[in-house]
Short mmCIF file of C-alpha atoms in Angstrom, two decimals:
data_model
loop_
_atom_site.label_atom_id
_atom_site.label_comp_id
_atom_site.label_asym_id
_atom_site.label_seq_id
_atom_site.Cartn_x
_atom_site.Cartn_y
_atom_site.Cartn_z
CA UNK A 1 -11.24 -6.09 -11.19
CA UNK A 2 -9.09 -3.70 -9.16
CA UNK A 3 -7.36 -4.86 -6.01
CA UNK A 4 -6.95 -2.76 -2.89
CA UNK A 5 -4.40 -4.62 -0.48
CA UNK A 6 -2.56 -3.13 2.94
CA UNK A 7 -1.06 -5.49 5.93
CA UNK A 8 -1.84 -5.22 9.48
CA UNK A 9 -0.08 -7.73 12.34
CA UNK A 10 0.25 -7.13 15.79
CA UNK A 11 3.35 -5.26 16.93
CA UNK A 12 6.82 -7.56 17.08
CA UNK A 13 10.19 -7.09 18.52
CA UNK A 14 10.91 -6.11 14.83
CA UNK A 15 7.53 -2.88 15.20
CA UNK A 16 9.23 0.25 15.71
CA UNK A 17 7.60 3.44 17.78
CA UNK A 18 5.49 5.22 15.32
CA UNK A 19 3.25 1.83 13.69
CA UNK A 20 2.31 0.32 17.57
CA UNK A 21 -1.33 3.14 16.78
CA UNK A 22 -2.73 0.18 13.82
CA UNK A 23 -5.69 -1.67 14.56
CA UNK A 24 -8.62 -2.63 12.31
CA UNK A 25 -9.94 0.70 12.69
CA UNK A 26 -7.03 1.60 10.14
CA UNK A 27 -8.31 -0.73 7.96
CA UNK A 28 -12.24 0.24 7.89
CA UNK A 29 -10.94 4.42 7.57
CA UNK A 30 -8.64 3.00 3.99
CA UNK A 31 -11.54 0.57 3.19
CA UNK A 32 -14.20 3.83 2.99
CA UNK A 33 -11.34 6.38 1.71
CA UNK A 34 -11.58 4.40 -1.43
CA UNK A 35 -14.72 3.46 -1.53
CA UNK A 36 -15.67 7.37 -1.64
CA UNK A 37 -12.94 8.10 -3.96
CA UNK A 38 -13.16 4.97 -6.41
CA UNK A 39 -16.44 4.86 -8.88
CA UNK A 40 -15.15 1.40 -9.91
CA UNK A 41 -15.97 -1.86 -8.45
CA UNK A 42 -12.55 -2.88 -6.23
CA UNK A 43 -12.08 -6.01 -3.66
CA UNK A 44 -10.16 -4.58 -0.14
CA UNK A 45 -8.10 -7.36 0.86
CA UNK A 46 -5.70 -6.95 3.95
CA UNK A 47 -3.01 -9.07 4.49
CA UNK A 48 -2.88 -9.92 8.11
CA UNK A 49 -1.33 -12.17 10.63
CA UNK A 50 -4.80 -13.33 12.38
CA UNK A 51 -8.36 -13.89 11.79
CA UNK A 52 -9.78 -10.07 12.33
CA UNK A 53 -13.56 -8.76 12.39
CA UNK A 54 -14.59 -6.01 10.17
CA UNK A 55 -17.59 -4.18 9.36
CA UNK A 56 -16.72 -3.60 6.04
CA UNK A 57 -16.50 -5.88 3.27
CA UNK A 58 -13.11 -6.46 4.03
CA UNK A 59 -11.33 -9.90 2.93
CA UNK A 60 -8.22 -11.06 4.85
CA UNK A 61 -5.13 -13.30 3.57
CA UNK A 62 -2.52 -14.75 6.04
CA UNK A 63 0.49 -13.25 5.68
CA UNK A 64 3.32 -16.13 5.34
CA UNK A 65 5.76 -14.43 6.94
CA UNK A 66 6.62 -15.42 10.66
CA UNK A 67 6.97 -13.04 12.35
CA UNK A 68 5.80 -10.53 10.34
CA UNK A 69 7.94 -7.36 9.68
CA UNK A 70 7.80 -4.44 7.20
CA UNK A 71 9.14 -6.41 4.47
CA UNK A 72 5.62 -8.00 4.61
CA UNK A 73 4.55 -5.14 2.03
CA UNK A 74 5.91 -7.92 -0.85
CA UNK A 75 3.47 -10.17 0.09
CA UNK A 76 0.59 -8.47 -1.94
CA UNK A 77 2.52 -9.10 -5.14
CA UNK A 78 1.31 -12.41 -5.05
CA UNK A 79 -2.22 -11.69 -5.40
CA UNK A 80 -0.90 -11.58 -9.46
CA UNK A 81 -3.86 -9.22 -10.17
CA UNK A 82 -4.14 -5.27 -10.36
CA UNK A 83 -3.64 -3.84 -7.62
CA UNK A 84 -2.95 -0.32 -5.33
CA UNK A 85 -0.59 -1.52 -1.97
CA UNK A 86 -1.01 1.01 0.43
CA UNK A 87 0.44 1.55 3.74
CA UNK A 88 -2.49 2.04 6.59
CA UNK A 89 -1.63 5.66 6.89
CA UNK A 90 -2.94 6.38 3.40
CA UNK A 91 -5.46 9.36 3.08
CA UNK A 92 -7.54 9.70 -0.20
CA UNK A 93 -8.87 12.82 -0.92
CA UNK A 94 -10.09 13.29 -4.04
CA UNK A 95 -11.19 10.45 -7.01
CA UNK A 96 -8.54 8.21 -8.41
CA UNK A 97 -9.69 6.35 -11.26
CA UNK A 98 -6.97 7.37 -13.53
CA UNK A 99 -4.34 5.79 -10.97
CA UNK A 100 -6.93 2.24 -11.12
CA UNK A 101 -7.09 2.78 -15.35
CA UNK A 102 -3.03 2.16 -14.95
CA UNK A 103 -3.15 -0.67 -12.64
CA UNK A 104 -6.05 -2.36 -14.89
CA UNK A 105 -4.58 -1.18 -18.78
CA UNK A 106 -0.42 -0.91 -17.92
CA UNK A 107 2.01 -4.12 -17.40
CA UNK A 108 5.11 -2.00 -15.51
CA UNK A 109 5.21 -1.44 -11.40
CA UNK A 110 4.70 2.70 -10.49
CA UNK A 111 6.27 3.65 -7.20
CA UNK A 112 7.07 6.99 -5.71
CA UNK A 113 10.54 8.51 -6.39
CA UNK A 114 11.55 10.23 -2.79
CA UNK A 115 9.84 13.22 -2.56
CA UNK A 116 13.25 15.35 -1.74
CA UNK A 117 16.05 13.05 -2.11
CA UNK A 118 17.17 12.97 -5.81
CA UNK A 119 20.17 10.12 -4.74
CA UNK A 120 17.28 7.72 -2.02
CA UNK A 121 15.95 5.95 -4.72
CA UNK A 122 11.71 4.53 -5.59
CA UNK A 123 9.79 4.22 -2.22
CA UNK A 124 6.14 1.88 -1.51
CA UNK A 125 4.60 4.09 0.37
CA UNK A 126 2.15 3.45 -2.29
CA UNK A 127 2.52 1.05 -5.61
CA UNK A 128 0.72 0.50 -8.17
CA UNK A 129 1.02 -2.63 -9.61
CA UNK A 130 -0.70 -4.25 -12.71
CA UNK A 131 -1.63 -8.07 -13.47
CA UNK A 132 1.42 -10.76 -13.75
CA UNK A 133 3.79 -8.81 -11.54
CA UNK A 134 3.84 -11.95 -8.75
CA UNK A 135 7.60 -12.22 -9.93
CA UNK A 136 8.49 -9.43 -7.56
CA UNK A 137 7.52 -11.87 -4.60
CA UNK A 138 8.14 -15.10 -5.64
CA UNK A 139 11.81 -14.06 -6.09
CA UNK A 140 11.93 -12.73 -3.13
CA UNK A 141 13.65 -14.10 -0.49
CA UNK A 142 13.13 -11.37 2.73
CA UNK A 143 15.11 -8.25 1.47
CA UNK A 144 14.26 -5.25 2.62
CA UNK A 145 10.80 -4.18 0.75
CA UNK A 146 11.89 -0.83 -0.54
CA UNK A 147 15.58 -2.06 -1.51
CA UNK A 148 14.15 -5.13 -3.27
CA UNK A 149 11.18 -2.88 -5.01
CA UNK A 150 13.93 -0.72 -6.07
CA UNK A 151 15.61 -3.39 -8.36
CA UNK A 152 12.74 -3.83 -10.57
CA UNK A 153 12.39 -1.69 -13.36
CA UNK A 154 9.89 0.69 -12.23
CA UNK A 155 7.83 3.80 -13.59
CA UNK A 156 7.94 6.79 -11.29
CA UNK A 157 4.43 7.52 -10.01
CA UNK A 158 5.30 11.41 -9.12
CA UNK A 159 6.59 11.52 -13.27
CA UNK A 160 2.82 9.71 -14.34
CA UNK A 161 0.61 12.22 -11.63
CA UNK A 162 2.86 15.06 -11.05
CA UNK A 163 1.52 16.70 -7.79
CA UNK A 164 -0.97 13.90 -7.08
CA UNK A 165 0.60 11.71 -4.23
CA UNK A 166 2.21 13.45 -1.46
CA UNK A 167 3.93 13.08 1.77
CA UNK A 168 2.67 14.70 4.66
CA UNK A 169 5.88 15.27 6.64
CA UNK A 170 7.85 16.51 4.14
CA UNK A 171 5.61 17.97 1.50
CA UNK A 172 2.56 19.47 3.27
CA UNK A 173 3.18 19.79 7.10
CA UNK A 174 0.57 20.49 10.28
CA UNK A 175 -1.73 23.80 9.65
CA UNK A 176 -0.88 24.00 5.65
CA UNK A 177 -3.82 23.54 3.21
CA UNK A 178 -4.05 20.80 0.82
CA UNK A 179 -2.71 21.69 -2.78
CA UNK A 180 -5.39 21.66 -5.33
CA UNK A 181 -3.96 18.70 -7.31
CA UNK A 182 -3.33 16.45 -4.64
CA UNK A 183 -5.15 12.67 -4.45
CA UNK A 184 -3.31 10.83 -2.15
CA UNK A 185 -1.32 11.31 1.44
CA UNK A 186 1.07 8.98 2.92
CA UNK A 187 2.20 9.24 6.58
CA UNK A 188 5.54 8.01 7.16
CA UNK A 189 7.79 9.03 10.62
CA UNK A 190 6.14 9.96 13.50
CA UNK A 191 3.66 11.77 12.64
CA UNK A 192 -0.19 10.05 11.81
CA UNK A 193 -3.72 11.04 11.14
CA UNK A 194 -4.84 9.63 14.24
CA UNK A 195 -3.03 12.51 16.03
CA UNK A 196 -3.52 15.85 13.65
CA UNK A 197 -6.95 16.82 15.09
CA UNK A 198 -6.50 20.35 14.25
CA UNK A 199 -5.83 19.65 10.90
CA UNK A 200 -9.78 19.49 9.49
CA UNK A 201 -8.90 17.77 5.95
CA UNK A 202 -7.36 14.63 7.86
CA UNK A 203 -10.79 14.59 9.98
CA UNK A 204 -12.62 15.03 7.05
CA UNK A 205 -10.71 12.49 4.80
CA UNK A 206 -9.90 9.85 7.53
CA UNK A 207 -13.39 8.42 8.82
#
């Protein structure tokens, strides 16, 4: 079965500016983003560093990491199954069964390539990650999680679903439409869904 994971602690000295907004909210809007946009069975499970409520069918893992810090995002390689790691920020917007087909048929990590830097290298602002990859956190040992990912040998998820996963910031930007193609939105910087209330596809996607 497909895997959904994301993490969500409670800001640290370690939390910079923009990711103080999370709070299981997050976690419900990513829960029902795939749920509309999946026609596949999945489990949701957030990696988190206390006990939370939901009111979605939402399981938790501790995360093992004290205190917890962005290089957390390894800690869902351990789940050893298929899964899509997402940050909280995701948007879905349209179906993405094709992405879950890879995670469930394909044996190779698929990460991002930066979306205008040829020279920055793979980034996990979304992976995709099929069965017996827990190597790629039980070797690691707290580097960074984007230069650690970036050492594996990786497919590039833009080369697999040209078009398909975008960054708002520096691919779409406030009051521009959504390209036709386009299945998935990650939020990275300062700018999040929670604050783009003029832009009607985030209020219609993130609920």
């Amino acid at each position: 079965m497909l895997h959904v994971a994301a993490c969500l602690w409670d800001a640290t000295k370690a939390s910079q500016k923009f990711s103080l907004c999370y709070d299981e909210s997050w976690a419900e809007k990513l829960y029902r983003g795939f749920a509309r946009h999946l026609t596949m069975p999945f489990r949701f499970v957030l990696f988190t560093d206390r006990p939370r409520k939901f009111a979605e069918a939402i399981e938790q893992e501790p995360l093992e990491r004290k205190p917890p810090d962005y290089g957390c995002m390894i800690e869902p390689f351990r789940l050893n199954v298929p899964t899509i790691i997402v940050g909280l920020d995701t948007i879905l917007v349209r179906n993405i069964d094709h992405m879950a087909h890879y995670c469930l048929t394909q044996t190779r990590v698929a990460l991002p390539d930066h979306p205008t830097k040829a020279d920055y290298g793979y980034i996990n602002a979304v992976a995709f990650v099929p069965a017996g990859n827990r190597a790629v956190y039980d070797e690691w040992r707290g580097e960074n999680d984007m230069e650690w990912l970036r050492k594996r040998d990786v497919n590039d998820a833009l080369k697999l679903w040209p078009g398909q996963i975008l960054s708002f910031r520096l691919q779409i930007g406030k009051g521009k439409p959504l390209p036709d193609d386009v299945r998935i939105v990650y939020f990275h910087g300062e700018q999040k869904p929670h604050a783009l209330h003029n832009e009607r596809w985030v209020q219609k996607a993130w609920r």
